[in-house]
PDB file of C-alpha atoms in Angstrom:
ATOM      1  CA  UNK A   1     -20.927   5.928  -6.814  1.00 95.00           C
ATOM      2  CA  UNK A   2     -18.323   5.175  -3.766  1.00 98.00           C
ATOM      3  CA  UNK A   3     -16.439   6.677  -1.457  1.00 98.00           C
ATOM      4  CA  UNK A   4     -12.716   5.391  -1.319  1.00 98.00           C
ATOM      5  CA  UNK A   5      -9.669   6.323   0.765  1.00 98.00           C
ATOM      6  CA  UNK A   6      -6.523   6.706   1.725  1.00 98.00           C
ATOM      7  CA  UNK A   7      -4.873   7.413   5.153  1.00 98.00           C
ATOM      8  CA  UNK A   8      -1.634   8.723   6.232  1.00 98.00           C
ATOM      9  CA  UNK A   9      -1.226   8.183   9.444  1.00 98.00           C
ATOM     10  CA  UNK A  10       1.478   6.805  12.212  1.00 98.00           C
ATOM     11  CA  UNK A  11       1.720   3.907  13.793  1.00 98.00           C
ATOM     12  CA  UNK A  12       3.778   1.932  16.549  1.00 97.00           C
ATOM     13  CA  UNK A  13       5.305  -0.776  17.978  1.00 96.00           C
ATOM     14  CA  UNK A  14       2.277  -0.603  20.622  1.00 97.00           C
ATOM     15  CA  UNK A  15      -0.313  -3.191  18.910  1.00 98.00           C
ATOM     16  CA  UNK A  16      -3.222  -1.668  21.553  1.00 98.00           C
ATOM     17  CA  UNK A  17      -2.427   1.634  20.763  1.00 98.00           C
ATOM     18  CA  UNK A  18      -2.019   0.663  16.708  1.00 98.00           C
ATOM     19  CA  UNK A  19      -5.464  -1.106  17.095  1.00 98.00           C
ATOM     20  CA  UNK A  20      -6.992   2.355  18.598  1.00 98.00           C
ATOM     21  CA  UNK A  21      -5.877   4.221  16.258  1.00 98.00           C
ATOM     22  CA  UNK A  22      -7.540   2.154  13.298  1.00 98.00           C
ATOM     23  CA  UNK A  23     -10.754   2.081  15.017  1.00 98.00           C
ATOM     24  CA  UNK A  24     -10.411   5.855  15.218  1.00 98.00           C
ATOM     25  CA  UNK A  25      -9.685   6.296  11.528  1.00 98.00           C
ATOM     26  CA  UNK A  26     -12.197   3.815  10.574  1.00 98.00           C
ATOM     27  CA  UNK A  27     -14.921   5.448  12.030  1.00 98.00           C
ATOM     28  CA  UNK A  28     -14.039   9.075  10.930  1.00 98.00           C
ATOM     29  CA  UNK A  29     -13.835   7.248   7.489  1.00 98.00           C
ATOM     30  CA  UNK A  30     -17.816   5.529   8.618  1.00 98.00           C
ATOM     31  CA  UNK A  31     -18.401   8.589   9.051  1.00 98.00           C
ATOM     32  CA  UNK A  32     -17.461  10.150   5.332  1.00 98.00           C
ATOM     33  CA  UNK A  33     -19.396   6.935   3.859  1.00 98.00           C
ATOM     34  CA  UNK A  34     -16.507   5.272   2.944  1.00 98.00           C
ATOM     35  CA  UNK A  35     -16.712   1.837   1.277  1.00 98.00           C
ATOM     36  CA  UNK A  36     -13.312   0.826   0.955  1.00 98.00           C
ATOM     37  CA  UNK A  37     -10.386   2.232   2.972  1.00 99.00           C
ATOM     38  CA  UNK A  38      -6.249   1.652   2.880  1.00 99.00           C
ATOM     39  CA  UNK A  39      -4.106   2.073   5.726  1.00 99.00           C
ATOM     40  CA  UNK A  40      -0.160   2.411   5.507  1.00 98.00           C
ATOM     41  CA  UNK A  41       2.126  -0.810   5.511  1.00 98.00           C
ATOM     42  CA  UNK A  42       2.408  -1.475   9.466  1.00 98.00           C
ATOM     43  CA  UNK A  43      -0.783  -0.247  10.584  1.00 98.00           C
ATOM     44  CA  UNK A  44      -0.454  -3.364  12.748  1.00 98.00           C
ATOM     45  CA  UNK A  45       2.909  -2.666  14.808  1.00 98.00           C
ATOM     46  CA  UNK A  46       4.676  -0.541  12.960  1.00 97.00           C
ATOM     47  CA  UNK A  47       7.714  -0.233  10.510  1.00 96.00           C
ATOM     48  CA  UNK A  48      11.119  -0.517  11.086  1.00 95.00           C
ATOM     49  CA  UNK A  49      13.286   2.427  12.541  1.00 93.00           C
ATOM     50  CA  UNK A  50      16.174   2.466   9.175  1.00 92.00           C
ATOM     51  CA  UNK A  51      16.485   0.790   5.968  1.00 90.00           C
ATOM     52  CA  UNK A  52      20.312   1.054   5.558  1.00 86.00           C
ATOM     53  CA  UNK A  53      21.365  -0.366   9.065  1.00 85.00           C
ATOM     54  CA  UNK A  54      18.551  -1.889  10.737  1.00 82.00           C
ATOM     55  CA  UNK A  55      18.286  -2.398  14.248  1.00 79.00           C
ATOM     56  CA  UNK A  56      17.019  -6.204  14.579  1.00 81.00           C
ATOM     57  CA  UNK A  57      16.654  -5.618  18.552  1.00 81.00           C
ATOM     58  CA  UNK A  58      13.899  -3.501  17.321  1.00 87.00           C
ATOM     59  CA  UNK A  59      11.984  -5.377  14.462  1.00 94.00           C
ATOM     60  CA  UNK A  60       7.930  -4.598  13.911  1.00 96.00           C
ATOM     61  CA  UNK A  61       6.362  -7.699  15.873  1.00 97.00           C
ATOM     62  CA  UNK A  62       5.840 -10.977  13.554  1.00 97.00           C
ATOM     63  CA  UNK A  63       1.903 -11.374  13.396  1.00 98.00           C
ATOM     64  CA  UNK A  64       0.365 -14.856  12.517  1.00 97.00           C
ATOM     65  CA  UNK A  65      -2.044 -14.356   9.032  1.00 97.00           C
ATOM     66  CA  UNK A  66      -5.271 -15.470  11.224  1.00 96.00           C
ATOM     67  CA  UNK A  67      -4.441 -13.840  14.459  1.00 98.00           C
ATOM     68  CA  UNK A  68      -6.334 -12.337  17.166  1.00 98.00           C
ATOM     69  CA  UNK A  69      -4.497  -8.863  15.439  1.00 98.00           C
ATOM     70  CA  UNK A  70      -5.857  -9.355  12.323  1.00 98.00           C
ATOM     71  CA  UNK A  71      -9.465 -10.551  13.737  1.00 98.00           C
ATOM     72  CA  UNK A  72      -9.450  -7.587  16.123  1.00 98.00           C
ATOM     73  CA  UNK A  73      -9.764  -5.441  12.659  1.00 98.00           C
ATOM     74  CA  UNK A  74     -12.293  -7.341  11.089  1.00 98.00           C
ATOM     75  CA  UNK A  75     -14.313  -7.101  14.199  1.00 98.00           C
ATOM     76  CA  UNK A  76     -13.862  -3.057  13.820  1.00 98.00           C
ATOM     77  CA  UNK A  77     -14.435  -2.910   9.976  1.00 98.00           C
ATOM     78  CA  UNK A  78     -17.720  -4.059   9.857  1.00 97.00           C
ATOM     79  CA  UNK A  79     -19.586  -3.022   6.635  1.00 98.00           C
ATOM     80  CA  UNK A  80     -16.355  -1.712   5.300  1.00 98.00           C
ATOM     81  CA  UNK A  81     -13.731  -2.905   3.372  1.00 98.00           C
ATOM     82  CA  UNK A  82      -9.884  -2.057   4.588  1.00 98.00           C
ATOM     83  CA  UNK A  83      -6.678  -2.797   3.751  1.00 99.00           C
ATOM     84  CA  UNK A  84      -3.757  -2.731   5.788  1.00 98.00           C
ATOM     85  CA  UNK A  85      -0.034  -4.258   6.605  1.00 98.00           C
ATOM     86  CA  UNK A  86       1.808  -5.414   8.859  1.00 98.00           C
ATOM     87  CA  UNK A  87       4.684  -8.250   9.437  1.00 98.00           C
ATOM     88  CA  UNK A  88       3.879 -11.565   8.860  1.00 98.00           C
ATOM     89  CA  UNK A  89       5.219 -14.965  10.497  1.00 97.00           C
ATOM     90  CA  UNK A  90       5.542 -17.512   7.659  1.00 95.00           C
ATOM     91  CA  UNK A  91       7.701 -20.545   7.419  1.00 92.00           C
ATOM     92  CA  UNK A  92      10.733 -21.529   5.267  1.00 90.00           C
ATOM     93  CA  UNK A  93      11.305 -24.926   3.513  1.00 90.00           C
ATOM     94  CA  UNK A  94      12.222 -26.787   6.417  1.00 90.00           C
ATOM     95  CA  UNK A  95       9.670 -24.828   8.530  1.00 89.00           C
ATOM     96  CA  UNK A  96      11.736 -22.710  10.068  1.00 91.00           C
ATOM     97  CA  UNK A  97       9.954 -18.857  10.616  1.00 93.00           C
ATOM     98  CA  UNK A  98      10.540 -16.368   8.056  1.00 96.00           C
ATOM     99  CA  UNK A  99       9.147 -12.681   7.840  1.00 97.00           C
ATOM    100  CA  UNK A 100       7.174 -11.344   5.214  1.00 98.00           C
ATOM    101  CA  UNK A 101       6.279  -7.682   4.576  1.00 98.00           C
ATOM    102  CA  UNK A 102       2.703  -8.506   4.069  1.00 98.00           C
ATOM    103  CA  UNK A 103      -0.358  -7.120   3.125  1.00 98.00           C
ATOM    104  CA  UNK A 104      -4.523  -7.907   3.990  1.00 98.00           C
ATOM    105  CA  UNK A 105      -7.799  -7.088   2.630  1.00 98.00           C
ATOM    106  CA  UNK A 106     -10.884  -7.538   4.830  1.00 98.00           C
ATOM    107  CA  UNK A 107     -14.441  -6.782   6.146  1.00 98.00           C
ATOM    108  CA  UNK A 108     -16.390  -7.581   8.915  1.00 98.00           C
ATOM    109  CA  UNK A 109     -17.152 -10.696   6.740  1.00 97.00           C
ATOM    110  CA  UNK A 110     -13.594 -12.075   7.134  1.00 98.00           C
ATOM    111  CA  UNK A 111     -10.359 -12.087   4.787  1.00 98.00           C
ATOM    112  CA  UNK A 112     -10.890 -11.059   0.683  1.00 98.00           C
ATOM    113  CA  UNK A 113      -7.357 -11.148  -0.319  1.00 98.00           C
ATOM    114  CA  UNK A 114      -3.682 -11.314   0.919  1.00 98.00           C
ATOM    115  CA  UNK A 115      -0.227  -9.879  -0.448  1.00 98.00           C
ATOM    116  CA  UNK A 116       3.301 -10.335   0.563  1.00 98.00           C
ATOM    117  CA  UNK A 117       5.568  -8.145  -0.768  1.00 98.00           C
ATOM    118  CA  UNK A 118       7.929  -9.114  -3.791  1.00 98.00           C
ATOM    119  CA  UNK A 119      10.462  -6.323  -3.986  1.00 98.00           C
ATOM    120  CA  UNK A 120      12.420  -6.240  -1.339  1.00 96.00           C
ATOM    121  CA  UNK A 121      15.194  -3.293  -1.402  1.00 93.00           C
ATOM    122  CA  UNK A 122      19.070  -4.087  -0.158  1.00 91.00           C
ATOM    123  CA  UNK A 123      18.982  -2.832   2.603  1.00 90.00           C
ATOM    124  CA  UNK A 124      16.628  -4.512   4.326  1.00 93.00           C
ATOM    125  CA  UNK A 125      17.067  -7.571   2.018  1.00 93.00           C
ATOM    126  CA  UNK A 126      18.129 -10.099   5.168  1.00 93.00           C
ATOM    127  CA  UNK A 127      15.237  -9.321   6.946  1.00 94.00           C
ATOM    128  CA  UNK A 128      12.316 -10.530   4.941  1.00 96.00           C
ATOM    129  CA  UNK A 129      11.561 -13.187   2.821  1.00 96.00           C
ATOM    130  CA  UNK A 130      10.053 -12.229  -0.715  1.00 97.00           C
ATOM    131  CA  UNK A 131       6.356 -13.162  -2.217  1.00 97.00           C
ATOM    132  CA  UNK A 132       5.628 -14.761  -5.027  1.00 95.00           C
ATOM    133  CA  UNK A 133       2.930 -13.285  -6.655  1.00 96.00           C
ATOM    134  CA  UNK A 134       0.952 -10.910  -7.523  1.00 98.00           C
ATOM    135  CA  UNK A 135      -3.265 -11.835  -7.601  1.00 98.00           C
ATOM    136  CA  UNK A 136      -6.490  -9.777  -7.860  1.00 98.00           C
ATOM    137  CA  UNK A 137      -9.105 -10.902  -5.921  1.00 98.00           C
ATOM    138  CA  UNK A 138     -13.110  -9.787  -5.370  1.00 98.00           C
ATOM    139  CA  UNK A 139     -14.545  -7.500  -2.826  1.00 98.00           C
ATOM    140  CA  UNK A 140     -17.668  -5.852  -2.164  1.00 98.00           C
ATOM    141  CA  UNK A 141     -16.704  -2.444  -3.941  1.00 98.00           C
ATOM    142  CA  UNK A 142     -14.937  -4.396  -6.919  1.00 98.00           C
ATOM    143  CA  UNK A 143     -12.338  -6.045  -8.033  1.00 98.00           C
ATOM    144  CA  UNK A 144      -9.038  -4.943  -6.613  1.00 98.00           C
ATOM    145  CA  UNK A 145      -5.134  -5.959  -5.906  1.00 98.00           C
ATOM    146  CA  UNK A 146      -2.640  -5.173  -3.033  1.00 99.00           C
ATOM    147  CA  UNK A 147       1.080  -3.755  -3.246  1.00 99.00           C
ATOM    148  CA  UNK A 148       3.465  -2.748  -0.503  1.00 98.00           C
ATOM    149  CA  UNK A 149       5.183   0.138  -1.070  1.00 97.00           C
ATOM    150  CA  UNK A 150       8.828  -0.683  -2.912  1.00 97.00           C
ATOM    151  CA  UNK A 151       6.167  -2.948  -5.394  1.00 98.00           C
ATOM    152  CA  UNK A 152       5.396   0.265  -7.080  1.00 98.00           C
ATOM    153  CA  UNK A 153       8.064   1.187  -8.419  1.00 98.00           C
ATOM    154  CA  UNK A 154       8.268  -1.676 -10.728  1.00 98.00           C
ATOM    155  CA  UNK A 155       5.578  -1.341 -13.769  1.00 97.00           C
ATOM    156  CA  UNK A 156       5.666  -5.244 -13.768  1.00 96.00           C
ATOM    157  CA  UNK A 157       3.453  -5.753 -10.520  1.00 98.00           C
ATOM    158  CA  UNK A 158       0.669  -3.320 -11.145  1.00 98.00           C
ATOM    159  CA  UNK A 159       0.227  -4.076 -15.132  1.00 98.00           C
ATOM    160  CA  UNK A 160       0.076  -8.214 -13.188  1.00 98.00           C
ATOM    161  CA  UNK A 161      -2.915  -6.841 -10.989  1.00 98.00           C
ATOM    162  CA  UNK A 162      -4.570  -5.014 -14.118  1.00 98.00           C
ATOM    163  CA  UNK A 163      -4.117  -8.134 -16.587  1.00 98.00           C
ATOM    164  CA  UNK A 164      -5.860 -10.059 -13.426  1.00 98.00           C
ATOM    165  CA  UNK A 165      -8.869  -7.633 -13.935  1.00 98.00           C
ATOM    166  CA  UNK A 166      -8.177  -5.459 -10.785  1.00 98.00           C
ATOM    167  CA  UNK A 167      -9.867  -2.292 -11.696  1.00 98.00           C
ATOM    168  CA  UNK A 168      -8.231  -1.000  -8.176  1.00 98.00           C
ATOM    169  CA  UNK A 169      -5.071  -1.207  -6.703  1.00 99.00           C
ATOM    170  CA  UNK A 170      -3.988  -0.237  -3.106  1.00 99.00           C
ATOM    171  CA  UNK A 171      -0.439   0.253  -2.127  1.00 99.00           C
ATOM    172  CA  UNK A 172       0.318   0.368   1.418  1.00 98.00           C
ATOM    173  CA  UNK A 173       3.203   2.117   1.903  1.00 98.00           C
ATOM    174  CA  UNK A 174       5.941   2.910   4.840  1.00 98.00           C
ATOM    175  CA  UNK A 175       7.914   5.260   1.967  1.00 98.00           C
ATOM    176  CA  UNK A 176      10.293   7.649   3.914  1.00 96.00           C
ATOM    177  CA  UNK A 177      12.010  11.101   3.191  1.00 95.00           C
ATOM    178  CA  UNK A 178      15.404  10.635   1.011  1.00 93.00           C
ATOM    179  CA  UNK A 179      17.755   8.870   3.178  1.00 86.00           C
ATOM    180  CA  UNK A 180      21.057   9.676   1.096  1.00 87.00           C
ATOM    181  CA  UNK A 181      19.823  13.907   0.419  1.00 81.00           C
ATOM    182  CA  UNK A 182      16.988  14.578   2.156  1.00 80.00           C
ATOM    183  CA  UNK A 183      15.405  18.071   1.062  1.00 83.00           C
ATOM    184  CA  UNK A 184      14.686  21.201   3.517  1.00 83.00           C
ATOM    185  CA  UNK A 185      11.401  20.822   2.724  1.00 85.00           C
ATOM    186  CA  UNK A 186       9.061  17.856   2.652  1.00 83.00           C
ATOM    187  CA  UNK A 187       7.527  18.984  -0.773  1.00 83.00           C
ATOM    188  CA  UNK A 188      10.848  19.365  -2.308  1.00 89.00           C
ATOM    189  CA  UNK A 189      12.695  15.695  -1.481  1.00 94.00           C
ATOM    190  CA  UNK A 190      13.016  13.584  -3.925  1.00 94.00           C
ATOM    191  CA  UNK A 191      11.263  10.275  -2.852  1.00 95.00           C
ATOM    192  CA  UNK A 192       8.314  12.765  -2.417  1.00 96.00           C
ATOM    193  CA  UNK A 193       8.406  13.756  -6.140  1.00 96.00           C
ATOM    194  CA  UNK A 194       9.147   9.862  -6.977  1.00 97.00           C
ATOM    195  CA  UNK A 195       6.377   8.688  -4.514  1.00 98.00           C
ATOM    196  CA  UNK A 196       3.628  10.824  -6.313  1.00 98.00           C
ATOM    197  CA  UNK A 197       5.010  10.233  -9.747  1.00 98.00           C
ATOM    198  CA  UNK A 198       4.958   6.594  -9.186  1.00 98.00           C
ATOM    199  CA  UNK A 199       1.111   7.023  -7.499  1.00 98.00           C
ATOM    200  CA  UNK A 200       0.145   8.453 -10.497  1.00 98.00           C
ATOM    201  CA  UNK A 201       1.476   6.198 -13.321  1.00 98.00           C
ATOM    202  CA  UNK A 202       0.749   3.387 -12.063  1.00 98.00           C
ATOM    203  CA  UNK A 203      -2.621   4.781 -12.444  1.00 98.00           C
ATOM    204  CA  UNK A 204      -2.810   6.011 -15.792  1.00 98.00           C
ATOM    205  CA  UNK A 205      -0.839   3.480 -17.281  1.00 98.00           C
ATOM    206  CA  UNK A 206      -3.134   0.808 -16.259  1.00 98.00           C
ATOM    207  CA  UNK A 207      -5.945   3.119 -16.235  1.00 98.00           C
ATOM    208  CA  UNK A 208      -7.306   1.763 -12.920  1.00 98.00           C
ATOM    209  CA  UNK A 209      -8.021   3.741  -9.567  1.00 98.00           C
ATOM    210  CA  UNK A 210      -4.991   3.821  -7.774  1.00 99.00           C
ATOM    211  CA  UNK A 211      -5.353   3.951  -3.710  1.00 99.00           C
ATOM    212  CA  UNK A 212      -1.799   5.160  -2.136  1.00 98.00           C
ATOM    213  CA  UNK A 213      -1.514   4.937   1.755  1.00 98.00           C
ATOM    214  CA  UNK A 214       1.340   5.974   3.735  1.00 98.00           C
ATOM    215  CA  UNK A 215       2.902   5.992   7.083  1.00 98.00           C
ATOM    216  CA  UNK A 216       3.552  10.038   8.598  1.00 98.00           C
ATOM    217  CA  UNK A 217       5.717  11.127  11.092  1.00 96.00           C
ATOM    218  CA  UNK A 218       8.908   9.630  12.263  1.00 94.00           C
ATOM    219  CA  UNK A 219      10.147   6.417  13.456  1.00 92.00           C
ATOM    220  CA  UNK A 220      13.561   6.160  14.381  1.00 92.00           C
ATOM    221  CA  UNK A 221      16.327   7.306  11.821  1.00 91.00           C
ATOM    222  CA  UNK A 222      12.742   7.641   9.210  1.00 95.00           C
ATOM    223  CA  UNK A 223      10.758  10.145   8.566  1.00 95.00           C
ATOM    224  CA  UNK A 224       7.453   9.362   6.732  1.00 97.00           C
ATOM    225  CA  UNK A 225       6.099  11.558   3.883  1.00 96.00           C
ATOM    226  CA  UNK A 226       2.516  10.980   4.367  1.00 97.00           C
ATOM    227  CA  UNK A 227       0.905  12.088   1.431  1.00 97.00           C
ATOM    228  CA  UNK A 228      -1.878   9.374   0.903  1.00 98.00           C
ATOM    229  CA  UNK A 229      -3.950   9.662  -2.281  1.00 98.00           C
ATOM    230  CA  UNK A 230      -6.242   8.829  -4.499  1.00 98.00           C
ATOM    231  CA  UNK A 231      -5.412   8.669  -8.484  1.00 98.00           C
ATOM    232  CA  UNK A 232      -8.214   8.326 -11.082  1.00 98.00           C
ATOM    233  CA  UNK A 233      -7.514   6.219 -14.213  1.00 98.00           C
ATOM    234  CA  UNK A 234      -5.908   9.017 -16.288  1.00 97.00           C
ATOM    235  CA  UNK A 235      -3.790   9.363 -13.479  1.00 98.00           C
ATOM    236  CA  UNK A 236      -5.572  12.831 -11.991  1.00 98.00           C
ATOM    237  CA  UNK A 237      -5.136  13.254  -8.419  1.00 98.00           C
ATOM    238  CA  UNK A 238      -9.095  13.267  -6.940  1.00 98.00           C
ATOM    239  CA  UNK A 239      -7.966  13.394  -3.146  1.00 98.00           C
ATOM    240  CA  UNK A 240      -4.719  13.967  -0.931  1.00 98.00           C
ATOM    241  CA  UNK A 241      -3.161  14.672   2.062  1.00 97.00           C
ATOM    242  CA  UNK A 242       0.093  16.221   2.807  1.00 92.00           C
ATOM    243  CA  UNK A 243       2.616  15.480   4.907  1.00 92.00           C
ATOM    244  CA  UNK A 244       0.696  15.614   8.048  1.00 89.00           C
ATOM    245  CA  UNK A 245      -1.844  12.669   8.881  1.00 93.00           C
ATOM    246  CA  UNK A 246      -5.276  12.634   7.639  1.00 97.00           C
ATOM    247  CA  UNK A 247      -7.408  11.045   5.027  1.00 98.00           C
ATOM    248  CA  UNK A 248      -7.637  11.583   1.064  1.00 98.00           C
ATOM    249  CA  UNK A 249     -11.752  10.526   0.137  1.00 98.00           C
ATOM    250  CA  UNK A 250     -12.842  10.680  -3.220  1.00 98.00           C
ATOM    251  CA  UNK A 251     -16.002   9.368  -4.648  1.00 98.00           C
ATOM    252  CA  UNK A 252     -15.553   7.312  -7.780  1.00 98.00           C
ATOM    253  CA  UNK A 253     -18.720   5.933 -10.046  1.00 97.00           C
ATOM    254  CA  UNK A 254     -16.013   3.128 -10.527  1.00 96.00           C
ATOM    255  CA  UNK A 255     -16.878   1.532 -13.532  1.00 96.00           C
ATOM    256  CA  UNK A 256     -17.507   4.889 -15.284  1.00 97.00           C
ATOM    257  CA  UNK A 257     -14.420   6.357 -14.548  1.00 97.00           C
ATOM    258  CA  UNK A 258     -12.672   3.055 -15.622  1.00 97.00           C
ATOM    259  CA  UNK A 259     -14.865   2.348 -18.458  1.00 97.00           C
ATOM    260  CA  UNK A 260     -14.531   6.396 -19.646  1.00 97.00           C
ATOM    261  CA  UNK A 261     -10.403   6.141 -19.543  1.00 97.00           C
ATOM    262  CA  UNK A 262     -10.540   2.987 -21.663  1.00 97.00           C
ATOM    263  CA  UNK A 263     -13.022   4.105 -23.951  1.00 96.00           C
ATOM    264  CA  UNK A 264     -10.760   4.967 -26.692  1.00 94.00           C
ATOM    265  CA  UNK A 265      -7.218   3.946 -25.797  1.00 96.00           C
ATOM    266  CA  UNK A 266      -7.155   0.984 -24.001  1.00 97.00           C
ATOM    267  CA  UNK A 267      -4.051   0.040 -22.834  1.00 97.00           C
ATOM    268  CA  UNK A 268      -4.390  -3.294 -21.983  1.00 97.00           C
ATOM    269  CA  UNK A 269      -5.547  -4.973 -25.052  1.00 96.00           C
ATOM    270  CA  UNK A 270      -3.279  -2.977 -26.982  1.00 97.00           C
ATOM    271  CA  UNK A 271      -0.467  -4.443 -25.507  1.00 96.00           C
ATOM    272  CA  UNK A 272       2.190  -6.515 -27.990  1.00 95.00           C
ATOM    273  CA  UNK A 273       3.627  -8.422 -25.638  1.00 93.00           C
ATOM    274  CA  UNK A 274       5.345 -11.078 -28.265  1.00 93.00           C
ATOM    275  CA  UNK A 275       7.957  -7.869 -29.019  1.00 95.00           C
ATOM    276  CA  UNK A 276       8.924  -7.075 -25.479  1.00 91.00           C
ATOM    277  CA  UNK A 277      11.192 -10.039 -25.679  1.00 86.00           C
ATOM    278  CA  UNK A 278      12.621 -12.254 -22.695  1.00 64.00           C
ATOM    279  CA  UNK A 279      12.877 -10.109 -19.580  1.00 60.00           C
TER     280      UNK A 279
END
């Protein structure tokens, strides 16, 4: 058995104060025995403030891949294994610096696997340069994949992760209220109903254990739906939080619960992938 979760919870353009807040959340998550733990898409500096006009005075700070950010959390994880994102300095053709919407996976032992985001909406289009890829990649829990939040929404990237024998999947999200018909209530808006339905089949179609963090609060013209999860392989919701911060904890014997759901169905080999046709 082990303990895996999920964290909604805010964060800023304040690295120090980003950086305190992990530690905090880490060790309440020590605490719970937690072997694996996702934090939202810029736990490290934040998100940005609107996703139809974007202020770029006000952009999340670029963060080198290997820098003293990214050490300072490996120093505070320890034993465990966490996931997190933040915005990444890269470098175009001619080496000029680009911004990815990136993702990390890490321990006290040092980096396990990296993802930069692929599916960039409109909106926000001009501000970050797209990944390439999608990879699974080992850890001490199991075999596992990243996504950033608009990656979800596309069955493409998780059933990539899954083929790539990633019996888990995190998604680190930054995935705000409705922007165009935002609901009274939290519970009611529609990127809340699409955030969950997404969380959860992505799960069952792929019939892996689906880790869903999220950003709360608000942040400029955003407000953040929380919500963090975690989804079992037949897409079941073991653990939650609302829209408040907080984290969902579940304990998973992982390859019995993945095993179980593929027992008689199993979606992956029954694929026919020479009658999908040319995308």
């Amino acid at each position: 058995m082990v303990r895996l979760a999920a964290a909604a919870a805010h964060f800023t353009r304040d690295i120090g104060f980003d950086l305190d807040r992990i530690k905090m959340i880490i060790s309440h998550a020590r605490d719970a025995g937690v072997a694996l733990l996702a934090l939202p898409d810029g736990a490290l500096g934040g998100y940005l403030t609107d996703l139809r006009r974007p202020d770029e005075e006000c952009l999340p700070p670029l963060l080198e891949p290997n820098g003293d950010e990214v050490r300072s959390v490996i120093d505070i994880a320890g034993e465990m294994v966490v996931c997190l994102g933040y915005s990444e300095l890269g470098a175009d053709e001619a080496g000029g610096p680009v911004r990815y919407d990136a993702g990390v996976c890490l321990s006290g032992d040092g980096i396990l696997g990296r993802h930069r985001k692929v599916h960039i909406p409109a909106g926000v289009a001009s501000l970050f340069r797209a990944g390439d890829g999608f990879s699974a990649f080992d850890t001490p829990v199991g075999r596992m994949g990243l996504l950033i939040d608009h990656d979800k929404t596309f069955p493409e990237a998780s059933r990539r992760l899954a083929l790539d024998g990633a019996e888990i999947i995190a998604c680190l999200s930054a995935w705000p209220t409705s922007l165009t018909n935002r609901a009274p209530r939290m519970a009611q808006d529609r990127q809340a109903r699409l955030f969950d339905l997404y969380d959860q089949a992505r799960a069952a179609e792929n019939q892996v254990v689906w880790l869903s963090s999220n950003q709360s609060g608000r942040h400029g013209a955003l407000h953040f739906l929380g919500r963090a999860k975690v989804v079992g392989p037949g897409g079941e919701i073991l653990a939650r939080t609302w829209s408040k911060g907080g984290l969902a904890v579940a304990e998973v014997d992982l390859p019995g619960v993945v095993g179980a759901a593929r027992s008689v169905l199993h979606h992956l080999s029954e694929r026919r992938p020479e009658t999908y046709g040319a995308p």
